[in-house]
mmCIF file of N, CA, C and O in Angstrom:
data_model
loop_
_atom_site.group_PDB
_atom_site.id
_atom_site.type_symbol
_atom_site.label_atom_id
_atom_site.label_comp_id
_atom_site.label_asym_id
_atom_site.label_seq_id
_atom_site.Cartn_x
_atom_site.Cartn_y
_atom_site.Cartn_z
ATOM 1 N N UNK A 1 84.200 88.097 76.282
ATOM 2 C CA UNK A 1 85.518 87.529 76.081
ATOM 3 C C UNK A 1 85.942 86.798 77.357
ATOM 4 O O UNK A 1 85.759 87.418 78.404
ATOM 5 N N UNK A 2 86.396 85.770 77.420
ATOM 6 C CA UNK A 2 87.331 84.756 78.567
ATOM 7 C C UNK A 2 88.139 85.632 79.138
ATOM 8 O O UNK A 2 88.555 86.619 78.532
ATOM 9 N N UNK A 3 88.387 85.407 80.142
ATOM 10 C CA UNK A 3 89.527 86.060 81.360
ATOM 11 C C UNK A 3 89.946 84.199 81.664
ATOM 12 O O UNK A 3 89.479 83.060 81.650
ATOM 13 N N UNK A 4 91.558 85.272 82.005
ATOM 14 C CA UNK A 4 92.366 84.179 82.451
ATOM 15 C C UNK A 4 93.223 84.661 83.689
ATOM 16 O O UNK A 4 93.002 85.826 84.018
ATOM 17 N N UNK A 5 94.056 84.052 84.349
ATOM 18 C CA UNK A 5 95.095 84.536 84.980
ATOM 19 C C UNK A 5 96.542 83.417 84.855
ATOM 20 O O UNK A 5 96.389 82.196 84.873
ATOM 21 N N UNK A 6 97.512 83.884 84.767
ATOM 22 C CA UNK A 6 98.759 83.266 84.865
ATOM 23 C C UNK A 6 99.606 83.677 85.369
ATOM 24 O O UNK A 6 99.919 84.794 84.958
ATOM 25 N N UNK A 7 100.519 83.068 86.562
ATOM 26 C CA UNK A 7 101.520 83.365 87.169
ATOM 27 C C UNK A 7 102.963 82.581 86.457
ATOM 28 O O UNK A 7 102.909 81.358 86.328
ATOM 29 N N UNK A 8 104.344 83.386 85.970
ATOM 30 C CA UNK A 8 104.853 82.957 85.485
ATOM 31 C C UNK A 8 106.565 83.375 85.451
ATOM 32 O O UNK A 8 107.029 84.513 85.374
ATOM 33 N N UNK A 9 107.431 81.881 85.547
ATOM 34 C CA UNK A 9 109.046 82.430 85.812
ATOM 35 C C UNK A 9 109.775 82.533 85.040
ATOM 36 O O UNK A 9 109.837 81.522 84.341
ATOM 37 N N UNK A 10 110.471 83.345 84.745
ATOM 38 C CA UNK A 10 111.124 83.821 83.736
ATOM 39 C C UNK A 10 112.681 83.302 83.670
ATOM 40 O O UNK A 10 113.435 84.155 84.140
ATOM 41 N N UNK A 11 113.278 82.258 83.261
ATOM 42 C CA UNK A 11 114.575 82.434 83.549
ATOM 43 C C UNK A 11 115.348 82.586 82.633
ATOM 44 O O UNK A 11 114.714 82.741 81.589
ATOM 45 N N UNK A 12 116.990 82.640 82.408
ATOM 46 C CA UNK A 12 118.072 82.760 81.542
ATOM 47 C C UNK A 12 118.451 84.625 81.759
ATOM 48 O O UNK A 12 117.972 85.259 82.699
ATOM 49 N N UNK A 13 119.157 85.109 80.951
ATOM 50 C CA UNK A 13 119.955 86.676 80.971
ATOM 51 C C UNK A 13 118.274 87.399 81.433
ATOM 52 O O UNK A 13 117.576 87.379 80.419
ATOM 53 N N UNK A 14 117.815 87.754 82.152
ATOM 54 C CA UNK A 14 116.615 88.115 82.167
ATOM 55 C C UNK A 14 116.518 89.607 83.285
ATOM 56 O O UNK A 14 115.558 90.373 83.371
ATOM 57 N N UNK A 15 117.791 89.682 84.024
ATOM 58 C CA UNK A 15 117.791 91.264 84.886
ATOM 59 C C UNK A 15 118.910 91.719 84.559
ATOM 60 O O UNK A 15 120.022 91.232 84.351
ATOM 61 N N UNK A 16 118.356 92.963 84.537
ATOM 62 C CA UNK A 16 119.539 94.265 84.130
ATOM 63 C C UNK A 16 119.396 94.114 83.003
ATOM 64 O O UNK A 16 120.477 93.790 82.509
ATOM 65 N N UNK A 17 118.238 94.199 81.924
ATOM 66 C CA UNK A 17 118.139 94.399 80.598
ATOM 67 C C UNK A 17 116.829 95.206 80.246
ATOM 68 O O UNK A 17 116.480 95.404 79.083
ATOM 69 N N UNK A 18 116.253 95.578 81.159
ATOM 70 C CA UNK A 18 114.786 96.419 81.030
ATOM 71 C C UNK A 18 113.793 95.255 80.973
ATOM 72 O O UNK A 18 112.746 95.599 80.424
ATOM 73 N N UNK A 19 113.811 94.036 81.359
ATOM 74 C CA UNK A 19 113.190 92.991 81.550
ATOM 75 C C UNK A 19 111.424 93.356 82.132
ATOM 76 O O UNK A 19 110.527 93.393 81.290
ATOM 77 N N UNK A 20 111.221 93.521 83.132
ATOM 78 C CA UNK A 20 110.707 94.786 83.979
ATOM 79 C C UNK A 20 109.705 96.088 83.191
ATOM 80 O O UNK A 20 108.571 96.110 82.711
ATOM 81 N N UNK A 21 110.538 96.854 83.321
ATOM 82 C CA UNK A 21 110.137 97.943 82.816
ATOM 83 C C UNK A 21 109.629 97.364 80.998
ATOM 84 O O UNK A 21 108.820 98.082 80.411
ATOM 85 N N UNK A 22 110.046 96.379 80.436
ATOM 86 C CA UNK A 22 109.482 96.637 79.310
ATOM 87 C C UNK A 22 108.101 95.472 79.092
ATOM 88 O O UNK A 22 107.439 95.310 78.068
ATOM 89 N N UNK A 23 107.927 94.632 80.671
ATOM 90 C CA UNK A 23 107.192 93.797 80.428
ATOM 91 C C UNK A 23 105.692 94.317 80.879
ATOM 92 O O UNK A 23 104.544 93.923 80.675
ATOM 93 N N UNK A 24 106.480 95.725 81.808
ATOM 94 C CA UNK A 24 104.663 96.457 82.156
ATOM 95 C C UNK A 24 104.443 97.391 80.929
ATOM 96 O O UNK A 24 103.254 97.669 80.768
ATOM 97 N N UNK A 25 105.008 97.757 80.332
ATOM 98 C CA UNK A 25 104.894 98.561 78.914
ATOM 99 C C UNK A 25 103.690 97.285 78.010
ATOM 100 O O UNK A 25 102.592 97.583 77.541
ATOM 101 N N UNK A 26 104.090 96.427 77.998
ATOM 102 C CA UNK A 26 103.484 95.559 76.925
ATOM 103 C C UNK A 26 102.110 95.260 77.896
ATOM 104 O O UNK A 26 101.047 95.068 77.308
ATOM 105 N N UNK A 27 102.138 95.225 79.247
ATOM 106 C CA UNK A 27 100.857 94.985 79.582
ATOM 107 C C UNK A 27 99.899 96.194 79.563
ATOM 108 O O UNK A 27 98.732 96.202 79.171
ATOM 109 N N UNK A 28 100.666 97.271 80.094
ATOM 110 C CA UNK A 28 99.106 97.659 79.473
ATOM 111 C C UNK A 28 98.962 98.717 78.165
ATOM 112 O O UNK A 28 97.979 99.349 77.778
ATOM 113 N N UNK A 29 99.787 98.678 77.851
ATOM 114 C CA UNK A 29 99.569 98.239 76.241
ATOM 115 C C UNK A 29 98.147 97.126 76.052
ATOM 116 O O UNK A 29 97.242 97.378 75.256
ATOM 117 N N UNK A 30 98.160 96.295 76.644
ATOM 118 C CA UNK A 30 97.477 95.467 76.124
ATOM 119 C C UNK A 30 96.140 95.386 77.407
ATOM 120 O O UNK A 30 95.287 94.498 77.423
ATOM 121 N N UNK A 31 96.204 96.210 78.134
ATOM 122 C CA UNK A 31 94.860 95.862 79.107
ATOM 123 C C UNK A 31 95.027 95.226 79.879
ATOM 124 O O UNK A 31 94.039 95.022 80.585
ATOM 125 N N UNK A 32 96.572 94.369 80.339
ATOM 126 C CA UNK A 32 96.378 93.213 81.504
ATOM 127 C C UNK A 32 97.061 93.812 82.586
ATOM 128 O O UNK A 32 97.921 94.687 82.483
ATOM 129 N N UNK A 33 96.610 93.263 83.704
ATOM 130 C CA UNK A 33 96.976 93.094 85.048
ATOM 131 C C UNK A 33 97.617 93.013 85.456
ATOM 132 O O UNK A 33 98.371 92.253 84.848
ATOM 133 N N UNK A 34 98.235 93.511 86.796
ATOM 134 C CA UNK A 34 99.298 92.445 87.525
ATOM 135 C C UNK A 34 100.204 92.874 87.987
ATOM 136 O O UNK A 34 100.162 93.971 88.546
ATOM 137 N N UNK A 35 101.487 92.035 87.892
ATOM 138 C CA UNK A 35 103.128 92.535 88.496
ATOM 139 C C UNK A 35 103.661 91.888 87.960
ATOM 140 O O UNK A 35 103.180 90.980 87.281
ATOM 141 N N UNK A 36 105.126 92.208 88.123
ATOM 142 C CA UNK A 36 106.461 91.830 87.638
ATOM 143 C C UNK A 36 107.580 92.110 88.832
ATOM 144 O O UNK A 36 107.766 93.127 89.501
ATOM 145 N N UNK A 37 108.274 90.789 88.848
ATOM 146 C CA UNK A 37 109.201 91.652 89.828
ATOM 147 C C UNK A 37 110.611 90.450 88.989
ATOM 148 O O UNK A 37 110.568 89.607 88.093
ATOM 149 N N UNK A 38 112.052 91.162 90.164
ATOM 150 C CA UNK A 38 113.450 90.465 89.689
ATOM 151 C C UNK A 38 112.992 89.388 91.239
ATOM 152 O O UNK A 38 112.308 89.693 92.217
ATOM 153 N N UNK A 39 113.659 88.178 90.922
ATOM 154 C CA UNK A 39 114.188 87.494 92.029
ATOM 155 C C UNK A 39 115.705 87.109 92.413
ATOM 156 O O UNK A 39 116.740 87.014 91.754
ATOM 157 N N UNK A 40 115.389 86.936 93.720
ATOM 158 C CA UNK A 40 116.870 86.682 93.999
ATOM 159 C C UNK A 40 117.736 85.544 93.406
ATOM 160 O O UNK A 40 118.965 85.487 93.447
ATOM 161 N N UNK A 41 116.704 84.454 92.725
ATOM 162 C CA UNK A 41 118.086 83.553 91.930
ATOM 163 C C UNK A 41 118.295 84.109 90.451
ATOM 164 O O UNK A 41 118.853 83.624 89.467
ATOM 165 N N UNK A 42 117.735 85.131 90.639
ATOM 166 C CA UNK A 42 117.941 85.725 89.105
ATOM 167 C C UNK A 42 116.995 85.923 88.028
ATOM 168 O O UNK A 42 116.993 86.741 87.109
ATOM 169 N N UNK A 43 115.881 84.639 88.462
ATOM 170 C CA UNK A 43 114.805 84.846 87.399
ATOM 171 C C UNK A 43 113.611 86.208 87.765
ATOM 172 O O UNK A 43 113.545 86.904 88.778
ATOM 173 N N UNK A 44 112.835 86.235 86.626
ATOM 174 C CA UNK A 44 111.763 86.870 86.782
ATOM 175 C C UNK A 44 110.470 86.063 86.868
ATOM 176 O O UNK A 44 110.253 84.974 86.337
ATOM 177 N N UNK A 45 109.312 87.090 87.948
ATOM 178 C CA UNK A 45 108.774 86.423 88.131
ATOM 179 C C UNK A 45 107.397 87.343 87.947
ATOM 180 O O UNK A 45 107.405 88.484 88.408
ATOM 181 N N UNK A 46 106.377 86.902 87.359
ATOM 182 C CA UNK A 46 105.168 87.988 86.874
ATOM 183 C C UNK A 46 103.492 86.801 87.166
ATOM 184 O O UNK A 46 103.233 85.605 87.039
ATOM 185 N N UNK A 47 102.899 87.805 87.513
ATOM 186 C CA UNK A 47 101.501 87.383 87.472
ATOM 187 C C UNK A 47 100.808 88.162 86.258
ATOM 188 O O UNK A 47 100.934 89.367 86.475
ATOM 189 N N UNK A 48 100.129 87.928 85.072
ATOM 190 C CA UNK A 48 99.023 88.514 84.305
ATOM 191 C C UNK A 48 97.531 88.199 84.621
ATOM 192 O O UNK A 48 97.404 87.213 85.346
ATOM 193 N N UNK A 49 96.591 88.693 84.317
ATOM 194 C CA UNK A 49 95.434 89.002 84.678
ATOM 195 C C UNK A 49 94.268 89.375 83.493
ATOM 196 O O UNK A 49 93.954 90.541 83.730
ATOM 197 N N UNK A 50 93.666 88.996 82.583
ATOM 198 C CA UNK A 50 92.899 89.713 81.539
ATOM 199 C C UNK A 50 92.441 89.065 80.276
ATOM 200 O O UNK A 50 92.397 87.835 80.286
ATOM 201 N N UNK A 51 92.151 89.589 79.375
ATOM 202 C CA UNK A 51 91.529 88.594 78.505
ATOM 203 C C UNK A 51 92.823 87.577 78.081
ATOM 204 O O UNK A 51 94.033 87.802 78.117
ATOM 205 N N UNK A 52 92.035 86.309 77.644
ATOM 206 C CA UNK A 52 92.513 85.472 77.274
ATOM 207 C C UNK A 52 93.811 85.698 76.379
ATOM 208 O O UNK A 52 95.002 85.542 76.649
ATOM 209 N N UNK A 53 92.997 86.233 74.912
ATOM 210 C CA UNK A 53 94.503 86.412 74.279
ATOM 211 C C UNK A 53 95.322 87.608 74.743
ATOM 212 O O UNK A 53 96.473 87.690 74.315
ATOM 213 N N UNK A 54 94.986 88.292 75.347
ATOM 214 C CA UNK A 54 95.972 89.303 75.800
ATOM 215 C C UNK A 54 97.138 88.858 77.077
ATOM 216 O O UNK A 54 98.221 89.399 77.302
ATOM 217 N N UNK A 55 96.544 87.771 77.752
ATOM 218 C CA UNK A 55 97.758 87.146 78.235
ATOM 219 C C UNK A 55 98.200 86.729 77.815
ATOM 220 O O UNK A 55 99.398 86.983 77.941
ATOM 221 N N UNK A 56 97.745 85.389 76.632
ATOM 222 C CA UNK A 56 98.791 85.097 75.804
ATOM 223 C C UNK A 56 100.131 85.534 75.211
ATOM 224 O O UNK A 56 101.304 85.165 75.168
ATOM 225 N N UNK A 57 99.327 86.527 74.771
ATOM 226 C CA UNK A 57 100.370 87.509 74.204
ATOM 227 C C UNK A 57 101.564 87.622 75.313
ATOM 228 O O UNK A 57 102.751 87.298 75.267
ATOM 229 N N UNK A 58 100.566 88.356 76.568
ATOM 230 C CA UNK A 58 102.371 88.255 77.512
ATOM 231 C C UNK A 58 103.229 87.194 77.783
ATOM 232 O O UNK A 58 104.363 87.291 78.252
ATOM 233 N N UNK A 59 102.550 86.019 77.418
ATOM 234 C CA UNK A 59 103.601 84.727 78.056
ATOM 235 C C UNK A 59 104.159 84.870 76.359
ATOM 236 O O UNK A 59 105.316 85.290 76.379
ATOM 237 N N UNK A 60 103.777 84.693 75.255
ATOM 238 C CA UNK A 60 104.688 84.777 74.144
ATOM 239 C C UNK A 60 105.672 86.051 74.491
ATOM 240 O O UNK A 60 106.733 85.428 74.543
ATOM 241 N N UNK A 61 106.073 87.572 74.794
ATOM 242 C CA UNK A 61 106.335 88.268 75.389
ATOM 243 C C UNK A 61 107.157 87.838 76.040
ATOM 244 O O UNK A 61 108.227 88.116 75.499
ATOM 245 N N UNK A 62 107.313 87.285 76.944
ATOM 246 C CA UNK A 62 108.016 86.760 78.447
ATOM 247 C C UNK A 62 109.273 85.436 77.411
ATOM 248 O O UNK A 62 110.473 85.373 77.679
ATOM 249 N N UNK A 63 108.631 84.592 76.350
ATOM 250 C CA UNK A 63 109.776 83.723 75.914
ATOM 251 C C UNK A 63 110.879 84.366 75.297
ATOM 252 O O UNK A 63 112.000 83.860 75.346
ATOM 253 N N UNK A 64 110.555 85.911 74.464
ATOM 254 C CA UNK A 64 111.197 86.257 74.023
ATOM 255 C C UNK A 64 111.991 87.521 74.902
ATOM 256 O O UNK A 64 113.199 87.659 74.712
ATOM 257 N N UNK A 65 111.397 88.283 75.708
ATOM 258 C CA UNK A 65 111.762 89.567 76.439
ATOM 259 C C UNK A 65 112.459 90.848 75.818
ATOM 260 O O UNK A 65 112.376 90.683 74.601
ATOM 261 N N UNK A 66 112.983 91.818 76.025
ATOM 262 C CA UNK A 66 113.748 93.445 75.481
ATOM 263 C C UNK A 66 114.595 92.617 74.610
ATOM 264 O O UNK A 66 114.791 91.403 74.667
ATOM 265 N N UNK A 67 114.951 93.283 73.990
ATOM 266 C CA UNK A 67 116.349 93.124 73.014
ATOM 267 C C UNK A 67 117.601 92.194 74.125
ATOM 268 O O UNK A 67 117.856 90.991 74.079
ATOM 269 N N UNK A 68 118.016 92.924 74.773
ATOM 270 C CA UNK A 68 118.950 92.343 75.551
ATOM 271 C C UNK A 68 118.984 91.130 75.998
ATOM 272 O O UNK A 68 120.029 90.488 75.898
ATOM 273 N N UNK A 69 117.596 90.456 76.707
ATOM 274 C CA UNK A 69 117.320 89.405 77.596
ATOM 275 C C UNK A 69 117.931 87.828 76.775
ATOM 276 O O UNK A 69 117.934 87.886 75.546
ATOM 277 N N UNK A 70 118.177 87.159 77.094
ATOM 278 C CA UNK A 70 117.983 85.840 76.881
ATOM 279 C C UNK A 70 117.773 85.220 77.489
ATOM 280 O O UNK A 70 118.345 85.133 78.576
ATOM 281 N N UNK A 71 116.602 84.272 77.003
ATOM 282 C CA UNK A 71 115.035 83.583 77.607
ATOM 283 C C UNK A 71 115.626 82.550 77.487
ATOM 284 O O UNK A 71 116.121 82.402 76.370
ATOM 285 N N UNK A 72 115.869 81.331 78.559
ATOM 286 C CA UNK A 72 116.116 79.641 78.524
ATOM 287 C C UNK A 72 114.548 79.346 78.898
ATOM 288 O O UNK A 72 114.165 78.261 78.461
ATOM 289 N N UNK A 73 113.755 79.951 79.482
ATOM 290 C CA UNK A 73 112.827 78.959 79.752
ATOM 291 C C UNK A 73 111.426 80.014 80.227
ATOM 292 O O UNK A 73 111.549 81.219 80.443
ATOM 293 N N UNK A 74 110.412 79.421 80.301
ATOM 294 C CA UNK A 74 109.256 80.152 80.691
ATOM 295 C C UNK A 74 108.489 79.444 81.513
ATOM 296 O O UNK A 74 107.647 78.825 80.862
ATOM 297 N N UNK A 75 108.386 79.208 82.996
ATOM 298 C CA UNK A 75 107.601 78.598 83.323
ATOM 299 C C UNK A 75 106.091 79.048 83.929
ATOM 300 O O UNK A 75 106.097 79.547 85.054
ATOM 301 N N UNK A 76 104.837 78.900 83.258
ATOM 302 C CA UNK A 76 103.212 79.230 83.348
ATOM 303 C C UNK A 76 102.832 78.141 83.780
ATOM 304 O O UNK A 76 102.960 77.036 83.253
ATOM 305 N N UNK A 77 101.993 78.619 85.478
ATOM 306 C CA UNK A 77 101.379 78.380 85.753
ATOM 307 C C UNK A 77 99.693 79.277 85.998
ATOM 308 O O UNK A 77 99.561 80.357 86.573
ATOM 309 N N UNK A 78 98.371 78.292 85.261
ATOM 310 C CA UNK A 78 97.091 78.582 85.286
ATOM 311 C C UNK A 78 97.018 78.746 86.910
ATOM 312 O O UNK A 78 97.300 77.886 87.744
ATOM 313 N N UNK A 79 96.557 80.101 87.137
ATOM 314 C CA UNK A 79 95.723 80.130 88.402
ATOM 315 C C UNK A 79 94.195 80.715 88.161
ATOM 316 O O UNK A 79 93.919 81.382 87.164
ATOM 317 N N UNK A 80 93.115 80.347 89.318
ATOM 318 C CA UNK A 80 91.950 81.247 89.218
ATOM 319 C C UNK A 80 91.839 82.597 88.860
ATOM 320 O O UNK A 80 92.314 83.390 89.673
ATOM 321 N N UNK A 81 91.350 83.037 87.883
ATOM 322 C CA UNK A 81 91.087 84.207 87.448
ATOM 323 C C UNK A 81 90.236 85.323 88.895
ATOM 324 O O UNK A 81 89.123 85.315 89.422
ATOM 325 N N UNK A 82 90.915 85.772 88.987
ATOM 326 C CA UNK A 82 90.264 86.632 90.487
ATOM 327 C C UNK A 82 89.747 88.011 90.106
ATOM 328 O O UNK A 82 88.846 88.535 90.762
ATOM 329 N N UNK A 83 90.303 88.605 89.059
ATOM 330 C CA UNK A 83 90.010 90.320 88.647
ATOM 331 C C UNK A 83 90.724 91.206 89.996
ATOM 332 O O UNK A 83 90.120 92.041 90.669
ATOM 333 N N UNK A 84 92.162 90.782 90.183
ATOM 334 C CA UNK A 84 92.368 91.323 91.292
ATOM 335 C C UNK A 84 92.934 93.128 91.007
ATOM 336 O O UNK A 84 93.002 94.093 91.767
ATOM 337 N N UNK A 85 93.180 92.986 89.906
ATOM 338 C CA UNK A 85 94.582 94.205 89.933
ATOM 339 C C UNK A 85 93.348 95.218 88.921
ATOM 340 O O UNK A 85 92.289 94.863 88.404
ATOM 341 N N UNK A 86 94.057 96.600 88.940
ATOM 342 C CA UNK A 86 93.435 97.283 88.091
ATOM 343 C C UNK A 86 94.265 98.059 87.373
ATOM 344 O O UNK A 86 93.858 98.992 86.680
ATOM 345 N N UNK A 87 95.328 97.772 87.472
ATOM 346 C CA UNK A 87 96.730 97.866 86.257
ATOM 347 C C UNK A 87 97.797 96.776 86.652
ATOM 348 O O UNK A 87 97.682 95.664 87.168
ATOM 349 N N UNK A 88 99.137 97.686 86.110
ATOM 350 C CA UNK A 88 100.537 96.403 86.220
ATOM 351 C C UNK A 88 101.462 97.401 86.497
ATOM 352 O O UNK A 88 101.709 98.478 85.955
ATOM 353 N N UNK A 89 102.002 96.713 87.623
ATOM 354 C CA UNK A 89 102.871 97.627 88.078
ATOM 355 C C UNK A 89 104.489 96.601 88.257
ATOM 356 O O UNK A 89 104.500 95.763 87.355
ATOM 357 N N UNK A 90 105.093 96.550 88.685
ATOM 358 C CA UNK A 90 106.441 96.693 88.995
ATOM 359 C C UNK A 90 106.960 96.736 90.412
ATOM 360 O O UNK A 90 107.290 97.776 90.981
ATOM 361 N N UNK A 91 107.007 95.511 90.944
ATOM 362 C CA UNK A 91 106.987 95.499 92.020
ATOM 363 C C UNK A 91 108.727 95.024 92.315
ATOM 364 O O UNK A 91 109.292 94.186 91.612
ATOM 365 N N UNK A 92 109.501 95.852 93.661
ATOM 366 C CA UNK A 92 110.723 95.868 94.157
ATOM 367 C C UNK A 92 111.137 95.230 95.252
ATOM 368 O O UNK A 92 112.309 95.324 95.615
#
């Protein structure tokens, strides 16, 4: 199976809704990689790591986010697939 990696910003209602906590639930749920963190202008900001469609899945994931969130925008960027991480954590 293809490996991919994507680094990607999350913006619109996107902290203080379990944004976070429910986006490492879905990763490894699904086997992928990586981090998630809040930024200071508000958006979120995540790297994934893992098979192809299983990142997918997180950037579809990321347009929509928890119940609470509202998503204006998703911005993915393709980086080199490195195999860096060996889970997803949540970074502060």
């Amino acid at each position: 199976m293809s490996k991919k990696r994507v680094h990607v910003f999350v913006e619109g209602k996107v902290q203080g809704v379990f944004f976070r906590a429910t986006t490492r639930d879905n990763a490894v749920e699904k086997g992928v990689g990586g981090w998630v963190k809040n930024l200071p202008d508000g958006r979120v900001e995540a790297v994934f790591e893992g098979d192809d469609d299983m990142v997918d899945e997180m950037i579809d994931f990321c347009w929509e986010g928890p119940e609470r969130a509202e998503v204006t925008n998703v911005e993915v960027r393709s980086e080199q697939y490195k195999n860096e991480f060996g889970d997803f954590k949540v970074k502060y």
